[in-house]
Amino acid sequence: MAGIVPRQAERARSGRPRGNPAPGSHPLRGGRALVVGGCAPGPDGAPAEAVAAALAAAGAAVAVAGDTGRPGAPAAVLPADGPGAVPEAARRAARTGAPVLALHCASGSEAACRAAVAHTTLEFGGIDLVVVCAEAGGEIPVRTASWLLSAVRGFTRDGAAVLLAGPAPQGAPPVPGVPADDPRVAVRPVPGADPEELARGCVRAAAEAVRGRPAGAPAVRRAAARGPRR
């Protein structure tokens, strides 16, 4: 999957069912989200698990990606019933009835970040939201956020939001090298004192990003109705 290019993802998107959220439904219903990092549990739980479950409860299809310690593998689809924090986060999100995907995504790898975006795009027919989670007690991985944003800009055609969930490194720009005037991708910081608060903040920020899209921009597309990957 690491070799997939945007043109292949575009062909996959064109062949998937789509639709807009029903009037009065949550702005995220039918959206496609990727949650990266933050899978290791801390004293209050794992940030990624809480965020993924909250996005799924709002109606989004959710992919959860984290480093599962697979040497030599930048990214790979994981079985939903497998061991470890990443499949567990996906299983919690799946309890809402939303389509979910669990992914291995090697930390410190640009190829892994691009592959995670590609997997999500191909599985759900597109990507609307990426959440970069700080690990419990840590800071946002700025370099990872930069790689993910670059990948999203290459795959999205309708626009997407990138949320930085957790504390930012002192004095660091939100995402290095990101044009402030790029109309396709909105970058928003999301603070939170614990995973559940962070999750609620991500849902609010994602909904605001959808509502704040420029006039004439397409609404959130509906993900293909799929169950957990087995």
Coordinates of C-alpha atoms in Angstrom, one line a residue:
M1 CA 0.0 0.0 0.0
A2 CA 2.9 2.4 0.6
G3 CA 3.3 2.7 -3.2
I4 CA -0.3 3.8 -3.9
V5 CA -0.5 7.2 -5.6
P6 CA -3.3 9.8 -5.5
R7 CA -4.5 8.8 -9.0
Q8 CA -5.2 5.3 -7.8
A9 CA -7.1 6.6 -4.8
E10 CA -9.1 8.8 -7.0
R11 CA -10.3 5.9 -9.1
A12 CA -11.2 4.1 -5.9
R13 CA -13.2 7.1 -4.7
S14 CA -15.1 7.3 -7.9
G15 CA -16.3 3.7 -7.5
R16 CA -17.6 4.0 -3.9
P17 CA -21.2 4.9 -2.8
R18 CA -21.5 8.4 -1.6
G19 CA -24.1 10.7 -0.1
N20 CA -24.5 13.8 2.1
P21 CA -25.6 13.8 5.7
A22 CA -29.3 13.9 6.2
P23 CA -30.9 17.2 7.2
G24 CA -30.6 17.7 11.0
S25 CA -28.0 14.9 11.5
H26 CA -24.6 15.5 13.0
P27 CA -22.2 17.3 10.6
L28 CA -19.8 14.4 10.8
R29 CA -22.3 11.7 9.9
G30 CA -21.0 9.9 6.8
G31 CA -17.5 11.4 7.1
R32 CA -14.2 9.5 6.9
A33 CA -11.6 10.0 9.6
L34 CA -8.1 8.8 10.4
V35 CA -6.8 9.0 14.0
V36 CA -3.0 8.6 14.2
G37 CA -0.9 8.2 17.4
G38 CA -2.0 8.3 21.0
C39 CA -2.8 4.6 21.2
A40 CA -0.8 3.8 24.3
P41 CA -3.0 4.1 27.4
G42 CA -2.1 6.5 30.2
P43 CA -3.6 6.8 33.7
D44 CA -6.9 8.1 32.2
G45 CA -6.9 5.9 29.1
A46 CA -5.6 6.2 25.5
P47 CA -6.3 9.4 23.7
A48 CA -6.7 7.8 20.3
E49 CA -9.3 5.3 21.7
A50 CA -11.4 8.0 23.2
V51 CA -11.2 10.2 20.1
A52 CA -12.0 7.4 17.7
A53 CA -15.0 6.3 19.7
A54 CA -16.3 9.8 19.9
L55 CA -15.9 10.4 16.1
A56 CA -17.6 7.0 15.4
A57 CA -20.5 7.9 17.7
A58 CA -21.0 11.1 15.7
G59 CA -21.4 9.0 12.6
A60 CA -18.0 9.0 11.0
A61 CA -16.1 6.0 9.6
V62 CA -12.9 5.8 11.5
A63 CA -9.4 4.4 10.9
V64 CA -7.1 4.1 13.9
A65 CA -3.3 4.0 13.2
G66 CA -0.5 3.4 15.6
D67 CA 3.0 1.8 15.8
T68 CA 2.5 -1.9 16.7
G69 CA 6.2 -2.7 16.5
R70 CA 6.4 -4.5 13.1
P71 CA 10.0 -4.2 12.0
G72 CA 10.4 -3.3 8.3
A73 CA 6.6 -2.7 7.8
P74 CA 5.8 1.0 7.4
A75 CA 2.1 0.4 7.4
A76 CA -0.4 -2.6 7.3
V77 CA -4.0 -3.4 7.9
L78 CA -4.5 -5.2 11.3
P79 CA -7.2 -7.7 12.1
A80 CA -10.0 -6.2 14.1
D81 CA -9.8 -9.0 16.6
G82 CA -6.1 -8.9 17.0
P83 CA -4.2 -8.0 20.2
G84 CA -2.8 -4.6 21.2
A85 CA -3.9 -1.0 21.7
V86 CA -4.6 -0.2 18.1
P87 CA -7.2 -3.0 17.4
E88 CA -8.7 -2.4 20.8
A89 CA -9.3 1.3 19.9
A90 CA -10.9 0.2 16.6
R91 CA -13.1 -2.3 18.4
R92 CA -14.4 0.3 20.8
A93 CA -15.2 2.6 17.9
A94 CA -16.9 -0.3 16.1
R95 CA -19.3 -0.8 19.0
T96 CA -21.1 2.4 17.8
G97 CA -21.9 0.6 14.5
A98 CA -19.6 2.7 12.4
P99 CA -17.2 1.3 9.8
V100 CA -13.7 1.0 11.3
L101 CA -10.2 0.1 10.3
A102 CA -7.1 -0.7 12.4
L103 CA -3.7 0.2 10.9
H104 CA -0.1 -0.3 11.8
C105 CA 1.7 2.9 11.1
A106 CA 5.5 3.0 11.9
S107 CA 6.4 6.0 14.0
G108 CA 9.0 8.4 12.5
S109 CA 8.2 7.3 8.9
E110 CA 6.9 9.6 6.2
A111 CA 6.1 6.5 4.0
A112 CA 4.0 5.1 6.8
C113 CA 2.0 8.3 7.2
R114 CA 1.3 8.4 3.5
A115 CA 0.3 4.8 3.5
A116 CA -2.1 5.3 6.4
V117 CA -3.8 8.1 4.5
A118 CA -3.9 5.9 1.4
H119 CA -5.4 2.9 3.3
T120 CA -8.1 5.1 4.8
T121 CA -8.9 6.7 1.4
L122 CA -9.3 3.4 -0.4
E123 CA -11.2 1.7 2.4
F124 CA -13.7 4.5 3.0
G125 CA -13.8 6.1 -0.4
G126 CA -12.1 9.3 0.7
I127 CA -10.8 11.2 3.7
D128 CA -12.3 14.3 5.4
L129 CA -10.5 14.4 8.7
V130 CA -7.1 13.5 10.2
V131 CA -6.6 13.7 14.0
V132 CA -2.9 13.7 15.1
C133 CA -2.9 12.6 18.8
A134 CA -0.2 13.2 21.3
E135 CA 0.6 10.2 23.4
A136 CA -0.7 10.2 27.0
G137 CA 1.4 12.7 28.9
G138 CA 3.3 13.8 25.7
E139 CA 3.2 16.4 23.0
I140 CA 2.0 16.5 19.4
P141 CA 4.5 14.8 17.1
V142 CA 5.0 17.9 14.8
R143 CA 7.0 16.1 12.2
T144 CA 4.3 13.3 11.9
A145 CA 1.6 16.0 11.6
S146 CA 3.5 17.7 8.8
W147 CA 3.9 14.4 6.9
L148 CA 0.2 13.6 7.3
L149 CA -0.9 17.0 6.2
S150 CA 1.2 16.7 3.0
A151 CA -0.3 13.3 2.3
V152 CA -3.9 14.6 2.9
R153 CA -3.3 17.5 0.5
G154 CA -2.2 14.9 -2.1
F155 CA -5.3 12.7 -1.7
T156 CA -8.2 15.0 -0.9
R157 CA -10.2 16.8 -3.6
D158 CA -13.1 18.0 -1.5
G159 CA -11.2 19.5 1.4
A160 CA -10.2 18.1 4.8
A161 CA -9.4 19.1 8.3
V162 CA -6.3 18.2 10.4
L163 CA -6.8 18.3 14.2
L164 CA -3.8 18.5 16.5
A165 CA -5.1 16.8 19.6
G166 CA -3.0 17.5 22.7
P167 CA -0.2 19.9 23.8
A168 CA 2.0 21.4 21.1
P169 CA 5.8 21.5 21.7
Q170 CA 6.9 24.8 23.2
G171 CA 7.7 27.4 20.6
A172 CA 7.0 25.1 17.6
P173 CA 4.8 26.1 14.7
P174 CA 1.6 24.1 14.5
V175 CA 2.7 22.3 11.4
P176 CA 6.0 23.4 9.7
G177 CA 5.8 24.4 6.1
V178 CA 2.0 24.6 5.9
P179 CA 0.6 27.5 3.8
A180 CA -1.8 29.4 5.9
D181 CA -3.9 30.2 2.9
D182 CA -4.5 26.6 1.7
P183 CA -8.3 26.5 1.3
R184 CA -8.4 22.7 1.0
V185 CA -7.1 21.8 4.5
A186 CA -8.0 23.5 7.8
V187 CA -5.5 22.9 10.7
R188 CA -6.9 23.3 14.2
P189 CA -5.4 22.7 17.6
V190 CA -7.5 20.8 20.1
P191 CA -6.5 21.1 23.8
G192 CA -7.7 18.7 26.5
A193 CA -6.8 17.7 30.0
D194 CA -7.7 14.0 29.6
P195 CA -8.7 11.7 26.8
E196 CA -12.4 12.1 27.1
E197 CA -12.2 15.9 27.1
L198 CA -9.8 15.7 24.1
A199 CA -12.4 13.5 22.3
R200 CA -15.2 15.9 22.9
G201 CA -13.0 18.8 21.7
C202 CA -12.1 16.9 18.5
V203 CA -15.8 16.3 17.7
R204 CA -16.6 20.0 18.2
A205 CA -13.5 21.1 16.2
A206 CA -14.3 18.7 13.4
A207 CA -17.9 19.8 13.2
E208 CA -16.8 23.5 13.2
A209 CA -14.4 22.8 10.3
V210 CA -17.2 21.2 8.3
R211 CA -19.5 24.1 8.9
G212 CA -16.8 26.6 8.2
R213 CA -16.0 25.3 4.7
P214 CA -16.2 28.0 2.0
A215 CA -19.5 28.6 0.3
G216 CA -19.8 26.1 -2.6
A217 CA -17.5 23.6 -1.1
P218 CA -18.8 20.0 -1.1
A219 CA -20.5 18.7 2.0
V220 CA -18.9 15.8 3.9
R221 CA -19.2 12.7 1.7
R222 CA -20.7 9.5 3.1
A223 CA -18.4 6.6 3.7
A224 CA -19.1 3.2 2.2
A225 CA -21.2 1.2 4.7
R226 CA -18.8 -1.4 5.8
G227 CA -18.3 -3.3 9.1
P228 CA -15.0 -3.8 10.9
R229 CA -12.2 -5.3 8.8
R230 CA -11.7 -8.9 9.9

